Amino acid sequence: MNKDQADGNWKQFKGKVKEQWGKLTDDDLTVVEGKRDQLVGKIQERYGYQKDQAEKELHEWETKNKYHW
């Protein structure tokens, strides 16, 4: 996979994440940049969830979208 493909995949991923969690900003996703634990933290922060709730939602989203880190 070349850099253009990787960049395209990341943009698609960000779009899908923002569809699910609209309170996340582009800056949030730039910070996350492929780090699952940081995405969980940003979901917690923006939505006021406990860690287990954020983990559960992310796991369900990953399963639905067939996305694996």
C-alpha positions as YAML, in Angstrom:
chain: A
units: angstrom
residues:
- id: 1
  name: MET
  ca: [0.00, 0.00, 0.00]
- id: 2
  name: ASN
  ca: [1.44, 3.38, -0.95]
- id: 3
  name: LYS
  ca: [1.07, 6.66, 0.94]
- id: 4
  name: ASP
  ca: [-1.81, 7.89, -1.26]
- id: 5
  name: GLN
  ca: [-3.79, 4.72, -0.53]
- id: 6
  name: ALA
  ca: [-3.09, 5.00, 3.20]
- id: 7
  name: ASP
  ca: [-4.14, 8.66, 3.19]
- id: 8
  name: GLY
  ca: [-7.35, 7.76, 1.35]
- id: 9
  name: ASN
  ca: [-8.15, 4.97, 3.79]
- id: 10
  name: TRP
  ca: [-7.61, 7.29, 6.75]
- id: 11
  name: LYS
  ca: [-9.93, 9.91, 5.20]
- id: 12
  name: GLN
  ca: [-12.63, 7.28, 4.69]
- id: 13
  name: PHE
  ca: [-12.17, 6.10, 8.26]
- id: 14
  name: LYS
  ca: [-12.43, 9.64, 9.63]
- id: 15
  name: GLY
  ca: [-15.62, 10.22, 7.67]
- id: 16
  name: LYS
  ca: [-17.23, 7.09, 9.06]
- id: 17
  name: VAL
  ca: [-16.16, 7.95, 12.62]
- id: 18
  name: LYS
  ca: [-17.64, 11.45, 12.28]
- id: 19
  name: GLU
  ca: [-20.91, 9.95, 11.03]
- id: 20
  name: GLN
  ca: [-21.11, 7.90, 14.22]
- id: 21
  name: TRP
  ca: [-19.69, 10.44, 16.68]
- id: 22
  name: GLY
  ca: [-20.46, 13.87, 15.24]
- id: 23
  name: LYS
  ca: [-19.13, 15.72, 18.27]
- id: 24
  name: LEU
  ca: [-15.58, 14.66, 17.38]
- id: 25
  name: THR
  ca: [-13.69, 17.36, 15.53]
- id: 26
  name: ASP
  ca: [-11.13, 17.10, 12.75]
- id: 27
  name: ASP
  ca: [-8.54, 18.14, 15.33]
- id: 28
  name: ASP
  ca: [-9.63, 15.26, 17.60]
- id: 29
  name: LEU
  ca: [-9.17, 12.81, 14.76]
- id: 30
  name: THR
  ca: [-5.82, 14.29, 13.79]
- id: 31
  name: VAL
  ca: [-4.63, 13.65, 17.34]
- id: 32
  name: VAL
  ca: [-6.04, 10.11, 17.27]
- id: 33
  name: GLU
  ca: [-4.42, 9.28, 13.88]
- id: 34
  name: GLY
  ca: [-4.93, 5.52, 14.06]
- id: 35
  name: LYS
  ca: [-4.57, 5.01, 17.82]
- id: 36
  name: ARG
  ca: [-7.59, 3.15, 19.13]
- id: 37
  name: ASP
  ca: [-7.03, 3.98, 22.80]
- id: 38
  name: GLN
  ca: [-6.89, 7.69, 21.99]
- id: 39
  name: LEU
  ca: [-10.13, 7.44, 20.01]
- id: 40
  name: VAL
  ca: [-11.80, 5.85, 23.05]
- id: 41
  name: GLY
  ca: [-10.50, 8.75, 25.16]
- id: 42
  name: LYS
  ca: [-11.85, 11.36, 22.73]
- id: 43
  name: ILE
  ca: [-15.26, 9.65, 22.66]
- id: 44
  name: GLN
  ca: [-15.26, 9.69, 26.48]
- id: 45
  name: GLU
  ca: [-14.27, 13.34, 26.56]
- id: 46
  name: ARG
  ca: [-16.80, 14.59, 23.99]
- id: 47
  name: TYR
  ca: [-19.75, 12.50, 25.13]
- id: 48
  name: GLY
  ca: [-19.12, 12.26, 28.88]
- id: 49
  name: TYR
  ca: [-19.03, 8.46, 28.77]
- id: 50
  name: GLN
  ca: [-17.29, 6.14, 31.15]
- id: 51
  name: LYS
  ca: [-14.43, 4.21, 29.56]
- id: 52
  name: ASP
  ca: [-16.42, 0.97, 29.37]
- id: 53
  name: GLN
  ca: [-19.30, 2.69, 27.53]
- id: 54
  name: ALA
  ca: [-16.92, 4.28, 25.00]
- id: 55
  name: GLU
  ca: [-15.16, 0.92, 24.50]
- id: 56
  name: LYS
  ca: [-18.50, -0.83, 23.99]
- id: 57
  name: GLU
  ca: [-19.70, 1.69, 21.40]
- id: 58
  name: LEU
  ca: [-16.40, 1.57, 19.53]
- id: 59
  name: HIS
  ca: [-16.39, -2.23, 19.56]
- id: 60
  name: GLU
  ca: [-19.94, -2.32, 18.18]
- id: 61
  name: TRP
  ca: [-19.00, 0.22, 15.50]
- id: 62
  name: GLU
  ca: [-15.89, -1.77, 14.55]
- id: 63
  name: THR
  ca: [-17.95, -4.95, 14.24]
- id: 64
  name: LYS
  ca: [-20.64, -3.26, 12.17]
- id: 65
  name: ASN
  ca: [-18.10, -1.64, 9.84]
- id: 66
  name: LYS
  ca: [-15.76, -4.64, 9.77]
- id: 67
  name: TYR
  ca: [-12.89, -2.40, 10.85]
- id: 68
  name: HIS
  ca: [-9.93, -3.83, 12.73]
- id: 69
  name: TRP
  ca: [-7.03, -1.81, 14.13]
...
